[in-house]
Coordinates of C-alpha atoms and ligand atoms in Angstrom, one line a residue:
M29 CA -4.6 -8.6 32.8
P30 CA -8.3 -8.7 33.6
D31 CA -9.7 -5.2 32.8
T32 CA -13.0 -6.2 31.7
D33 CA -15.0 -4.7 34.2
L34 CA -12.7 -1.7 34.7
S35 CA -13.9 1.7 33.7
F36 CA -12.6 5.1 33.1
A37 CA -14.5 6.2 36.0
S38 CA -12.2 4.3 38.6
F39 CA -9.4 6.4 37.8
A40 CA -9.1 9.8 39.6
F41 CA -10.2 11.8 36.6
P42 CA -12.0 15.1 36.6
P43 CA -15.7 14.7 35.8
A44 CA -15.0 17.1 32.6
L45 CA -12.6 14.5 31.3
L46 CA -14.9 11.6 32.0
T47 CA -17.9 13.4 30.1
A48 CA -15.6 13.9 27.2
L49 CA -14.5 10.1 27.0
N50 CA -18.0 9.3 27.0
E51 CA -18.8 11.6 24.2
V52 CA -15.8 10.4 22.1
G53 CA -17.3 6.8 22.6
Y54 CA -14.7 5.0 24.7
E55 CA -16.1 2.5 26.8
T56 CA -13.4 0.6 28.7
P57 CA -9.7 1.5 28.8
S58 CA -7.5 -0.7 26.5
P59 CA -4.8 -2.9 28.3
I60 CA -2.1 -0.2 27.8
Q61 CA -4.2 2.2 29.2
A62 CA -5.5 0.3 32.2
A63 CA -1.8 -0.4 33.0
A64 CA -0.2 3.0 32.2
I65 CA -2.7 5.3 33.5
P66 CA -2.5 4.7 37.3
V67 CA 1.5 4.9 37.0
L68 CA 1.4 8.2 35.2
L69 CA -1.4 9.6 37.7
N70 CA 1.0 8.7 40.1
G71 CA 3.7 10.7 38.6
Q72 CA 6.0 7.8 38.1
D73 CA 8.2 7.5 35.1
L74 CA 7.0 5.0 32.5
I75 CA 8.4 2.7 29.8
G76 CA 5.5 1.4 27.7
Q77 CA 6.0 -1.1 24.9
A78 CA 2.9 -1.8 22.8
Q79 CA 1.9 -2.2 19.1
T80 CA 0.4 0.4 16.9
G81 CA -3.4 0.8 17.5
T82 CA -3.3 0.0 21.0
G83 CA -4.4 3.3 22.3
K84 CA -1.1 4.7 23.6
T85 CA -2.2 8.2 22.9
A86 CA -4.9 8.2 25.5
A87 CA -2.8 6.2 27.9
F88 CA -0.6 9.3 28.4
A89 CA -3.0 12.3 27.2
L90 CA -5.6 11.3 29.9
P91 CA -3.4 11.3 33.0
I92 CA -1.5 14.3 31.7
L93 CA -4.8 16.4 31.4
A94 CA -5.8 15.1 34.8
R95 CA -2.7 16.6 36.4
L96 CA -2.4 19.9 34.5
D97 CA -2.0 23.1 36.5
F98 CA -4.2 25.6 34.4
S99 CA -2.8 28.5 36.4
Q100 CA 0.7 27.9 34.6
R101 CA 1.1 29.9 31.5
A102 CA 4.4 28.3 30.3
P103 CA 4.5 25.0 28.6
Q104 CA 4.3 22.1 31.3
V105 CA 4.0 19.2 28.9
L106 CA 6.1 18.2 25.8
V107 CA 5.3 15.3 23.6
L108 CA 7.7 14.3 21.0
T109 CA 6.4 12.4 17.8
P110 CA 8.3 11.1 14.9
T111 CA 6.2 12.8 12.3
R112 CA 4.1 15.9 11.6
E113 CA 1.0 13.9 11.0
L114 CA 1.3 12.3 14.4
A115 CA 1.9 15.7 16.0
I116 CA -1.2 16.8 14.6
Q117 CA -3.0 13.8 15.5
V118 CA -1.8 13.7 19.3
A119 CA -2.8 17.2 19.4
A120 CA -6.1 16.7 18.0
A121 CA -6.6 13.8 20.6
F122 CA -5.6 16.1 23.5
Q123 CA -7.9 18.9 22.2
S124 CA -10.9 16.2 21.9
Y125 CA -10.3 14.7 25.6
A126 CA -10.0 18.2 26.9
R127 CA -13.1 19.6 25.3
H128 CA -14.7 20.4 28.7
L129 CA -11.6 21.8 30.2
P130 CA -11.9 25.5 29.7
G131 CA -8.9 27.4 28.8
F132 CA -6.9 24.4 28.0
H133 CA -4.3 25.0 25.0
V134 CA -2.4 22.5 23.1
L135 CA 0.1 23.6 20.5
P136 CA 1.6 21.3 17.7
I137 CA 4.7 22.5 16.1
Y138 CA 6.4 20.7 13.3
G139 CA 8.7 21.5 10.3
G140 CA 6.8 22.7 7.3
Q141 CA 4.6 25.1 9.5
S142 CA 5.3 28.6 9.5
M143 CA 7.8 29.4 12.1
Y144 CA 6.4 32.7 12.7
Q145 CA 3.0 31.3 13.5
Q146 CA 4.2 29.1 15.8
L147 CA 6.3 31.7 17.5
R148 CA 3.1 33.6 18.0
S149 CA 1.2 30.8 19.4
L150 CA 4.1 30.4 21.9
Q151 CA 3.4 33.8 23.4
R152 CA 0.1 32.7 24.4
P153 CA -0.5 30.5 27.5
V154 CA 0.2 26.8 26.2
H155 CA -0.1 23.6 28.6
V156 CA 1.0 21.0 26.0
V157 CA 3.3 21.2 23.3
V158 CA 3.4 18.5 20.7
G159 CA 6.2 18.6 18.1
T160 CA 8.6 16.7 16.1
P161 CA 12.2 16.4 17.5
G162 CA 13.8 18.5 14.6
R163 CA 11.4 21.5 15.2
V164 CA 11.3 21.4 18.8
M165 CA 15.0 21.6 18.9
D166 CA 15.0 24.6 16.6
H167 CA 12.8 26.4 18.9
L168 CA 15.0 25.8 21.9
R169 CA 18.0 27.0 20.1
R170 CA 16.4 30.1 19.1
E171 CA 15.1 30.4 22.5
S172 CA 11.5 30.7 21.3
L173 CA 10.6 27.8 23.3
S174 CA 11.5 27.5 26.8
L175 CA 11.1 24.0 28.8
A176 CA 12.3 25.3 31.9
S177 CA 8.7 24.9 33.7
L178 CA 8.2 21.3 32.0
R179 CA 6.6 18.9 34.4
A180 CA 6.1 15.9 31.9
L181 CA 7.7 14.7 28.8
V182 CA 6.4 12.0 26.5
L183 CA 8.4 10.2 23.9
D184 CA 5.7 8.8 21.6
E185 CA 6.8 6.1 19.1
A186 CA 10.6 6.2 20.3
D187 CA 11.7 3.6 18.1
E188 CA 10.4 5.3 15.1
M189 CA 12.1 8.4 16.1
L190 CA 15.1 6.4 16.4
R191 CA 14.9 5.1 12.8
M192 CA 14.2 8.5 11.5
G193 CA 17.6 9.5 12.8
F194 CA 16.2 11.9 15.7
L195 CA 18.4 10.4 18.4
E196 CA 20.5 13.4 18.7
E197 CA 17.8 15.9 18.8
V198 CA 15.8 13.8 21.3
T199 CA 18.7 13.6 23.6
F200 CA 19.3 17.4 23.2
I201 CA 15.9 18.0 24.0
L202 CA 16.1 15.7 27.1
E203 CA 19.0 17.8 28.3
H204 CA 17.2 21.0 27.9
T205 CA 14.2 20.1 30.4
P206 CA 14.2 19.9 34.3
E207 CA 15.5 17.0 35.9
T208 CA 12.5 16.9 37.9
R209 CA 10.3 16.2 35.1
Q210 CA 8.2 13.1 34.6
T211 CA 9.2 11.1 31.6
A212 CA 7.2 8.4 29.5
L213 CA 8.6 6.6 26.8
F214 CA 6.3 4.8 24.4
S215 CA 7.5 2.5 21.7
A216 CA 6.6 -0.6 19.8
T217 CA 9.9 -2.3 20.1
M218 CA 13.1 -1.7 22.4
P219 CA 16.0 -1.6 20.5
E220 CA 19.4 -1.0 22.4
P221 CA 19.7 2.7 21.8
I222 CA 16.2 3.2 23.2
R223 CA 16.9 1.3 26.2
Q224 CA 20.1 3.4 26.9
V225 CA 18.1 6.6 26.5
A226 CA 15.7 5.1 29.0
Q227 CA 18.4 4.1 31.3
R228 CA 20.1 7.6 31.1
Y229 CA 16.9 9.7 31.4
L230 CA 14.3 7.9 33.2
R231 CA 14.1 7.6 37.1
D232 CA 13.1 4.2 38.3
P233 CA 10.3 3.7 35.4
A234 CA 7.5 1.3 35.8
E235 CA 7.8 -1.1 32.6
I236 CA 4.6 -2.4 31.1
R237 CA 4.6 -4.5 28.3
I238 CA 1.5 -5.2 26.1
K239 CA 2.3 -8.7 24.4
A240 CA 2.8 -8.4 20.6
K241 CA -0.5 -7.1 19.7
T242 CA -2.7 -10.0 18.5
S243 CA -6.0 -8.1 18.2
T244 CA -4.5 -5.6 15.7
V245 CA -3.4 -8.4 13.4
E246 CA -6.2 -10.6 14.2
A247 CA -9.0 -7.9 13.0
I248 CA -7.1 -7.8 9.8
R249 CA -7.5 -10.7 7.0
Q250 CA -4.0 -10.9 5.4
R251 CA -3.8 -12.2 1.9
Y252 CA -0.9 -11.9 -0.8
W253 CA -1.0 -11.5 -4.4
P254 CA 1.6 -12.9 -6.4
V255 CA 3.0 -10.7 -9.0
G256 CA 5.7 -10.8 -11.8
G257 CA 6.6 -7.0 -11.7
M258 CA 5.1 -6.3 -14.7
H259 CA 1.3 -6.2 -14.0
K260 CA 0.9 -4.8 -10.3
F261 CA -1.2 -2.0 -11.7
D262 CA -3.5 -4.6 -13.5
A263 CA -3.8 -6.6 -10.2
L264 CA -4.7 -3.3 -8.3
T265 CA -7.6 -2.4 -10.7
R266 CA -8.8 -6.1 -10.3
I267 CA -8.7 -5.9 -6.5
L268 CA -10.5 -2.6 -6.5
E269 CA -13.3 -4.0 -8.9
A270 CA -13.7 -7.3 -7.0
E271 CA -13.4 -6.7 -3.5
D272 CA -16.1 -5.0 -1.3
I273 CA -14.2 -2.0 -0.7
D274 CA -15.0 1.4 1.3
A275 CA -11.5 3.1 1.0
V276 CA -8.4 1.7 0.1
L277 CA -4.9 3.0 1.1
V278 CA -2.1 1.7 -1.3
F279 CA 1.5 1.8 -0.1
V280 CA 4.5 2.6 -2.5
H281 CA 8.2 3.1 -1.9
T282 CA 8.6 6.5 -4.0
K283 CA 6.9 9.8 -4.4
T284 CA 6.6 9.6 -8.1
A285 CA 4.8 6.2 -7.7
T286 CA 2.3 7.6 -5.5
V287 CA 1.4 10.4 -8.1
E288 CA 1.9 7.9 -11.1
I289 CA -0.6 5.4 -9.9
A290 CA -3.0 8.0 -8.4
E291 CA -3.2 9.4 -11.9
K292 CA -3.6 6.3 -13.7
L293 CA -6.3 5.4 -11.5
A294 CA -8.3 8.5 -11.9
A295 CA -8.1 8.1 -15.5
R296 CA -9.9 4.9 -15.1
G297 CA -12.7 6.7 -13.0
Y298 CA -11.4 6.2 -9.5
A299 CA -11.4 8.9 -6.9
S300 CA -7.6 8.7 -6.1
A301 CA -5.2 10.7 -4.7
A302 CA -1.4 10.9 -3.7
L303 CA -0.2 11.3 -0.1
N304 CA 3.4 12.0 -0.1
G305 CA 6.0 14.1 1.6
D306 CA 6.0 16.7 -1.2
L307 CA 2.5 18.0 -0.1
N308 CA 2.5 20.9 2.3
Q309 CA 0.6 20.7 5.4
A310 CA -2.5 22.2 4.1
Q311 CA -2.7 20.0 0.9
R312 CA -2.1 17.0 3.1
E313 CA -4.8 17.7 5.5
K314 CA -7.2 18.6 2.8
T315 CA -6.5 15.1 1.3
I316 CA -7.1 13.2 4.5
E317 CA -10.4 15.2 4.9
Q318 CA -11.4 14.2 1.5
L319 CA -10.6 10.5 2.3
K320 CA -12.8 10.8 5.2
N321 CA -15.7 12.6 3.8
R322 CA -15.7 10.1 0.8
Q323 CA -14.4 12.6 -1.9
I324 CA -11.5 10.2 -2.3
D325 CA -11.7 6.3 -2.1
V326 CA -8.4 5.4 -3.1
L327 CA -5.3 6.9 -1.5
I328 CA -1.6 6.1 -2.7
A329 CA 0.7 6.8 -0.1
T330 CA 4.3 6.5 1.0
D331 CA 5.1 5.1 4.4
V332 CA 6.3 8.1 6.1
A333 CA 3.4 10.3 4.7
A334 CA 0.8 7.8 5.9
R335 CA 2.2 7.2 9.4
G336 CA -0.4 7.5 11.8
L337 CA -3.2 7.9 9.6
D338 CA -6.3 7.2 11.3
V339 CA -9.3 7.2 9.0
P340 CA -11.9 4.4 10.1
R341 CA -13.3 3.9 6.7
I342 CA -10.2 2.4 5.3
S343 CA -11.3 -1.2 4.6
H344 CA -8.3 -2.3 2.8
V345 CA -4.4 -1.8 2.9
V346 CA -2.6 -2.7 -0.5
N347 CA 1.0 -3.2 -0.1
Y348 CA 1.8 -2.7 -3.9
D349 CA 5.5 -2.2 -2.8
I350 CA 6.5 -4.7 -0.1
P351 CA 7.4 -2.9 3.2
Y352 CA 11.3 -2.6 3.9
D353 CA 10.7 -4.5 7.2
I354 CA 8.2 -6.5 9.4
E355 CA 7.4 -3.5 11.7
G356 CA 6.7 -1.5 8.4
Y357 CA 4.2 -4.0 7.4
V358 CA 2.5 -3.9 10.8
H359 CA 2.3 -0.4 10.7
R360 CA 0.9 -0.3 7.3
I361 CA -1.8 -2.8 8.1
G362 CA -2.5 -1.1 11.2
R363 CA -4.2 1.7 9.1
T364 CA -7.1 -0.6 8.4
G365 CA -9.3 -2.5 11.0
R366 CA -9.5 0.6 13.2
A367 CA -12.0 1.3 15.6
G368 CA -13.1 -2.1 15.9
R369 CA -13.8 -2.6 12.4
T370 CA -12.5 -5.8 10.2
G371 CA -9.8 -4.8 7.9
K372 CA -8.3 -6.5 5.1
A373 CA -4.4 -6.4 4.0
I374 CA -3.2 -7.5 0.5
L375 CA 0.6 -7.8 0.0
F376 CA 1.8 -7.9 -3.6
V377 CA 4.8 -10.5 -3.7
A378 CA 7.2 -10.7 -6.4
P379 CA 9.1 -14.0 -6.4
R380 CA 12.4 -12.5 -4.9
E381 CA 10.1 -11.1 -2.0
I382 CA 8.8 -14.5 -0.9
R383 CA 11.3 -14.9 1.9
M384 CA 9.9 -11.5 3.2
L385 CA 6.6 -13.0 3.0
R386 CA 7.2 -16.1 5.1
A387 CA 9.2 -13.7 7.7
I388 CA 6.3 -11.5 8.1
E389 CA 4.0 -14.7 8.6
R390 CA 6.4 -16.2 11.3
A391 CA 6.7 -12.8 13.0
T392 CA 3.0 -12.0 13.0
R393 CA 2.2 -15.6 13.8
Q394 CA -0.5 -15.3 11.1
P395 CA -0.8 -17.1 8.1
I396 CA -1.0 -14.9 4.9
E397 CA -3.2 -16.6 2.4
P398 CA -2.8 -16.5 -1.3
M399 CA -5.5 -14.5 -3.0
R400 CA -8.2 -16.1 -5.0
A401 CA -8.3 -14.8 -8.2
P402 CA -12.0 -13.3 -9.0
T403 CA -13.5 -15.0 -12.1
R404 CA -14.5 -12.8 -15.2
A405 CA -18.0 -13.8 -14.3
A406 CA -17.7 -12.7 -10.7
I407 CA -16.3 -9.4 -12.0
A408 CA -19.3 -9.0 -14.6
E409 CA -21.8 -9.8 -11.8
K410 CA -20.3 -7.2 -9.7
R411 CA -20.5 -4.5 -12.3
I412 CA -24.0 -5.5 -13.2
G413 CA -25.2 -4.9 -9.4
Q414 CA -23.4 -1.5 -9.6
F415 CA -24.9 -0.5 -12.7
K416 CA -28.4 -1.6 -11.6
Q417 CA -27.9 0.3 -8.4
T418 CA -26.7 3.5 -10.2
V419 CA -29.8 3.3 -12.3
F420 CA -32.2 2.8 -9.3
D421 CA -30.2 5.5 -7.4
A422 CA -31.0 7.8 -10.4
I423 CA -34.7 6.9 -10.3
A424 CA -34.8 7.5 -6.5
S425 CA -33.1 10.8 -6.3
E426 CA -33.2 12.8 -9.7
D427 CA -35.8 14.7 -11.2
L428 CA -36.5 12.7 -14.3
E429 CA -39.5 14.5 -15.8
F430 CA -37.8 15.7 -18.9
F431 CA -36.0 12.7 -19.8
G432 CA -39.3 10.8 -19.3
S433 CA -41.0 13.0 -21.9
L434 CA -38.1 12.7 -24.1
V435 CA -38.1 8.8 -23.9
D436 CA -41.9 8.9 -24.8
E437 CA -41.2 11.5 -27.6
M438 CA -38.6 9.0 -29.1
A439 CA -40.7 6.0 -28.8
E440 CA -43.6 7.7 -30.6
E441 CA -41.4 9.2 -33.2
R442 CA -40.1 6.0 -34.6
G443 CA -42.6 3.7 -33.2
V444 CA -39.9 2.0 -31.2
D445 CA -40.3 -0.3 -28.2
Q446 CA -39.6 1.4 -24.8
R447 CA -37.6 -1.7 -23.7
D448 CA -35.3 -1.2 -26.9
L449 CA -34.8 2.3 -26.1
A450 CA -34.0 1.5 -22.4
A451 CA -31.5 -1.2 -23.7
A452 CA -29.9 1.2 -26.1
L453 CA -29.4 3.7 -23.2
A454 CA -27.8 1.1 -21.0
W455 CA -25.5 0.0 -23.8
L456 CA -24.4 3.5 -24.2
V457 CA -23.9 4.1 -20.4
Q458 CA -21.7 1.0 -20.1
R459 CA -19.7 1.3 -23.0
D460 CA -16.6 2.5 -21.2
R461 CA -17.0 -0.5 -18.6
P462 CA -18.5 -3.2 -20.4
L463 CA -21.2 -5.2 -18.2
Q464 CA -20.3 -8.3 -20.3
T465 CA -16.5 -9.0 -20.0
E466 CA -15.2 -10.9 -22.7
P467 CA -12.1 -13.3 -22.6
G468 CA -9.0 -11.5 -23.8
Q469 CA -9.9 -8.2 -22.3
D470 CA -7.5 -6.5 -20.0
D471 CA -9.3 -8.1 -17.0
R472 CA -7.7 -11.5 -17.3
P473 CA -7.5 -12.8 -13.8
P474 CA -3.9 -13.4 -12.5
R475 CA -3.4 -17.2 -11.2
P476 CA -4.1 -17.7 -7.8
T477 CA -1.4 -19.9 -5.8
A478 CA -1.2 -22.4 -3.3
S479 CA 0.6 -20.9 -0.2
D480 CA 3.1 -23.7 0.3
E481 CA 4.1 -24.0 -3.3
P482 CA 7.8 -24.9 -3.7
R483 CA 10.3 -21.9 -4.8
G484 CA 10.9 -21.9 -8.5
R485 CA 7.7 -21.6 -10.1
F486 CA 6.1 -18.0 -10.0
P487 CA 3.3 -17.7 -10.0
P488 CA 2.7 -21.5 -9.3
R489 CA 1.0 -23.5 -12.0
E490 CA -1.8 -24.5 -9.8
R491 CA -5.0 -23.2 -10.5
A492 CA -8.0 -22.7 -8.2
A493 CA -11.2 -24.5 -9.3
Q494 CA -13.1 -21.4 -9.6
E495 CA -10.8 -19.9 -12.0
P496 CA -11.7 -20.2 -15.7
V497 CA -9.2 -22.1 -17.6
R498 CA -7.7 -20.3 -20.4
E499 CA -6.8 -22.0 -23.5
R500 CA -3.3 -21.7 -24.1
P501 CA -1.4 -23.1 -27.2
R502 CA 0.8 -25.9 -26.4
Y503 CA 4.5 -25.2 -27.4
E504 CA 5.9 -27.7 -29.7
D505 CA 8.5 -29.5 -27.8
T506 CA 10.4 -31.5 -30.3
P507 CA 13.2 -29.4 -31.7
P508 CA 13.0 -29.7 -35.6
P509 CA 15.4 -31.5 -37.7
R510 CA 18.8 -29.6 -38.0
E511 CA 18.6 -29.6 -41.8
R512 CA 15.8 -27.1 -41.6
A513 CA 18.0 -24.4 -39.9
P514 CA 18.2 -21.6 -40.2
Q515 CA 14.7 -21.2 -39.7
A516 CA 12.4 -19.3 -37.4
R517 CA 9.3 -20.6 -36.3
P518 CA 6.7 -18.5 -34.4
E519 CA 6.3 -20.8 -31.7
R520 CA 4.1 -19.0 -29.4
P521 CA 1.3 -17.0 -30.9
A522 CA 1.1 -13.7 -29.0
R523 CA -1.1 -14.0 -26.2
V524 CA 0.4 -10.8 -24.2
P525 CA -2.3 -8.3 -23.2
E526 CA -2.7 -5.6 -25.8
D527 CA -1.5 -2.6 -23.9
V528 CA 1.9 -4.1 -23.3
E529 CA 4.5 -2.8 -25.5
M530 CA 7.2 -5.4 -26.3
V531 CA 10.9 -5.4 -26.9
R532 CA 12.8 -8.1 -28.7
Y533 CA 15.7 -9.9 -27.1
R534 CA 18.3 -12.3 -28.5
L535 CA 19.5 -15.2 -26.6
D536 CA 22.6 -17.2 -27.3
V537 CA 20.8 -20.7 -27.5
G538 CA 19.0 -22.2 -30.4
H539 CA 18.4 -25.6 -32.0
A540 CA 22.1 -26.5 -31.9
Q541 CA 21.9 -26.2 -28.1
G542 CA 18.5 -28.2 -28.0
A543 CA 16.5 -25.1 -27.0
T544 CA 12.8 -25.2 -27.3
A545 CA 10.2 -22.7 -26.7
K546 CA 9.1 -24.4 -23.6
H547 CA 12.6 -24.4 -22.5
I548 CA 12.9 -20.7 -23.0
V549 CA 9.5 -20.0 -21.5
G550 CA 10.2 -22.1 -18.6
A551 CA 13.5 -20.2 -17.8
I552 CA 12.5 -16.6 -18.2
A553 CA 9.4 -17.2 -16.2
N554 CA 11.4 -19.1 -13.5
E555 CA 14.4 -16.9 -13.3
A556 CA 12.8 -13.5 -13.8
G557 CA 9.5 -14.1 -12.1
I558 CA 7.6 -13.0 -15.1
D559 CA 4.3 -14.5 -15.5
S560 CA 4.6 -16.5 -18.7
Q561 CA 1.7 -14.6 -20.2
Y562 CA 4.1 -11.8 -20.6
I563 CA 6.5 -13.8 -22.6
G564 CA 5.6 -13.1 -26.1
R565 CA 6.6 -14.6 -29.4
I566 CA 9.6 -16.9 -29.5
D567 CA 11.7 -17.6 -32.4
I568 CA 14.3 -20.2 -32.4
Y569 CA 17.3 -20.2 -34.8
D570 CA 20.1 -22.2 -35.6
D571 CA 22.2 -21.3 -32.8
F572 CA 20.3 -18.4 -31.2
S573 CA 16.6 -17.4 -30.4
T574 CA 14.5 -14.5 -30.1
V575 CA 12.1 -13.6 -27.5
D576 CA 9.7 -10.7 -26.9
L577 CA 9.5 -9.3 -23.4
P578 CA 7.5 -6.3 -21.9
E579 CA 9.2 -3.0 -22.5
G580 CA 10.5 -1.4 -19.1
M581 CA 12.0 -4.8 -17.6
P582 CA 13.9 -3.8 -14.4
R583 CA 17.7 -3.6 -15.3
E584 CA 18.6 -6.2 -12.4
L585 CA 16.3 -8.8 -14.1
L586 CA 17.8 -8.3 -17.4
Q587 CA 21.2 -8.5 -15.8
H588 CA 20.0 -11.9 -14.2
L589 CA 18.8 -13.2 -17.4
K590 CA 22.1 -12.7 -19.3
K591 CA 23.6 -15.3 -16.8
V592 CA 20.9 -17.9 -16.7
R593 CA 22.2 -21.1 -18.4
F594 CA 20.8 -23.5 -20.5
G595 CA 22.8 -26.4 -20.1
K596 CA 26.4 -25.4 -20.6
H597 CA 25.3 -22.3 -22.4
K598 CA 24.6 -18.9 -21.1
F599 CA 21.6 -17.0 -22.5
N600 CA 23.3 -13.9 -22.8
L601 CA 20.3 -12.1 -23.3
T602 CA 20.6 -8.9 -25.3
A603 CA 18.0 -6.4 -26.5
M604 CA 17.8 -6.3 -30.3
S605 CA 18.2 -3.2 -32.3
Q606 CA 16.0 -2.4 -35.2
P607 CA 18.4 -3.1 -38.1
Q608 CA 19.1 -6.5 -36.3
I609 CA 15.5 -7.2 -36.3
K610 CA 14.7 -6.4 -39.8
G611 CA 18.0 -8.3 -40.9
L612 CA 16.6 -11.2 -39.3
A613 CA 13.2 -10.9 -40.6
E614 CA 14.5 -10.9 -44.2
L615 CA 16.8 -13.9 -43.5
S616 CA 13.8 -15.7 -42.1
A617 CA 11.5 -14.7 -44.9
E618 CA 14.0 -16.0 -47.2
S619 CA 14.3 -19.4 -45.7
V620 CA 10.7 -20.1 -44.6
K621 CA 8.9 -18.8 -47.4
Q622 CA 7.8 -22.0 -48.9
L623 CA 6.9 -23.4 -45.5
R624 CA 4.7 -21.0 -43.9
G625 CA 5.1 -17.4 -44.8
S626 CA 7.2 -15.0 -43.2
P627 CA 7.1 -14.3 -39.3
K628 CA 7.0 -10.4 -39.0
P629 CA 8.9 -9.2 -36.1
R630 CA 7.1 -6.2 -34.5
R631 CA 9.1 -4.2 -32.2
K632 CA 5.9 -2.6 -30.7
R633 CA 2.5 -4.2 -30.7
P634 CA -0.2 -2.2 -32.5
Ligands
ADP13 P1 -1.5 3.8 19.1 O1 -0.9 5.4 19.4 O2 -1.3 2.8 20.1 O3 -1.2 3.4 17.6 P2 -4.0 5.4 19.0 O4 -3.7 6.1 20.4 O5 -3.6 6.0 17.9 O6 -2.9 4.1 19.2 O7 -5.4 4.6 19.1 C1 -5.7 3.8 18.1 C2 -7.3 4.1 18.0 O8 -8.1 3.5 19.0 C3 -7.8 5.4 17.8 O9 -8.7 5.6 16.8 C4 -8.4 5.8 19.2 O10 -9.3 6.9 19.2 C5 -9.0 4.5 19.5 N1 -9.1 4.2 21.0 C6 -8.0 4.6 22.1 N2 -8.4 4.2 23.1 C7 -9.7 3.7 22.9 C8 -10.7 3.2 24.0 N3 -10.4 3.0 25.3 N4 -11.5 2.7 23.4 C9 -12.2 2.8 22.4 N5 -11.3 3.3 21.3 C10 -10.2 3.7 21.7
MG14 MG1 0.4 6.4 18.7

């Protein structure tokens, strides 16, 4: 629809409303606004289908405000939203557009807020009520809210309300409003139950459908990062260091994960916080406020808690845990690329989640590129840049008089060069976050992948040219002659990151079955999707082997590894007890003493 030269002034809006829009900074109506506003101004019912971020709030709020009867005290408009956050946001939008409409009152009501407060507010004249279905129904039941004079009703994000199980409440509310009301239903998708609600409760609605939003996704660069489930956190910190980040929203599935990750990031010096359903309304609003005013840069959130979050400085959305469905994904990444900015979305993908990745690509018709791992040199360069900036900032903004004299004094006292002094101070400052990164530190880059890598290898072997090639010991591939058994050979010098604790497992295949360390690494890396750098020491015995794997492997992965076969033989992976490990060590020590000294199994790395 050509809406390029359309302006808000072409609608029959009161001048006060146009002034407000001008102040808010809206220039032209978005497509859904251009299509919906005339219909709603006309008093007609409406079904509006459009994706997140298309401007649906103003599409209904503006015509509603234009048609309000300011002499009526009882609520004349009800907007139902799926979450508290959205209720607050929609109410705030009304307030903002109505800033020059004196006497206007909008009331958000939602669970978690004091009922008493809400009841008191309801005694005063209220023009628009915005609420979640559960709480609105409560008020109707208690008769603390009457919708007898309702003139218009909006179902915002109807599909989300359905998904959250609010269908019954919504129907109840619809039944308790005058049949003469005008009804607008907005939804990103139109599942059958929503169609039925529309059929039953809307009168001859105009249907507007804004095509699956290309602009929202287009303004967002989407990439994925292949992870083996073991080191998502490392990947996250790597991304935080390497990307040009303003603020980041990290999505996880559970409340506990929000807290855990926020704390771990805080321990590493990031201004981070958790946003989850356990926060009360005040805490939650405070957190979002802190994100807006830059006291927080990294917010770890669950889907429900972050719904509708609209903070333009969010430059990155990280899907730490993959979303449950494609819509979830679209909603999440819609939290970035707001207000005309370009956003970046990063999806962590475990091997068994590859299918979801492809489904998202198909549904959004956008390729999701594999992420290029930043090199160690790039990280170092970035840190050096930040370091310099911090120092220059201090020179520009701090009163350094006292410290200047101190430096002079020190130089004089020992006759040292000021350059040496500055160097020593710089060294002290960077100790916790070294400017020169060395191989083998925790900032080892994950391997980048090619997007069309066949299934099976994860992460795929291919390396991008820019990635530093790490020297990796070659595993010996030729099984030693049978006569040497029983014998344990530490075939893989441990290269596992220092902070990973290992557990030793036993596999029911050994020399007799022709197993080699290479086979075992390959099978485990493929089947469990563990990055082979996390597969520790392997010892092969006559008819069994041992392998060290990171502590805390998911149960289902272990279950799966039990069933993996090597030829005709099941791996039958089992964790070894301390006495077993000890017994084995003694046995090996005995038989290989002359050959190469005793391999010392360690349950945990120092
Ligand atoms: P939706 O409900 O469709 O997800 P919102 O109503 O939350 O979208 O609007 C998304 C963002 O776009 C908000 O930040 C809003 O202020 C902004 N916005 C809405 N309409 C316009 C417009 N006509 N011009 C500029 N920005 C707009
Ligand atoms: Mg909305």
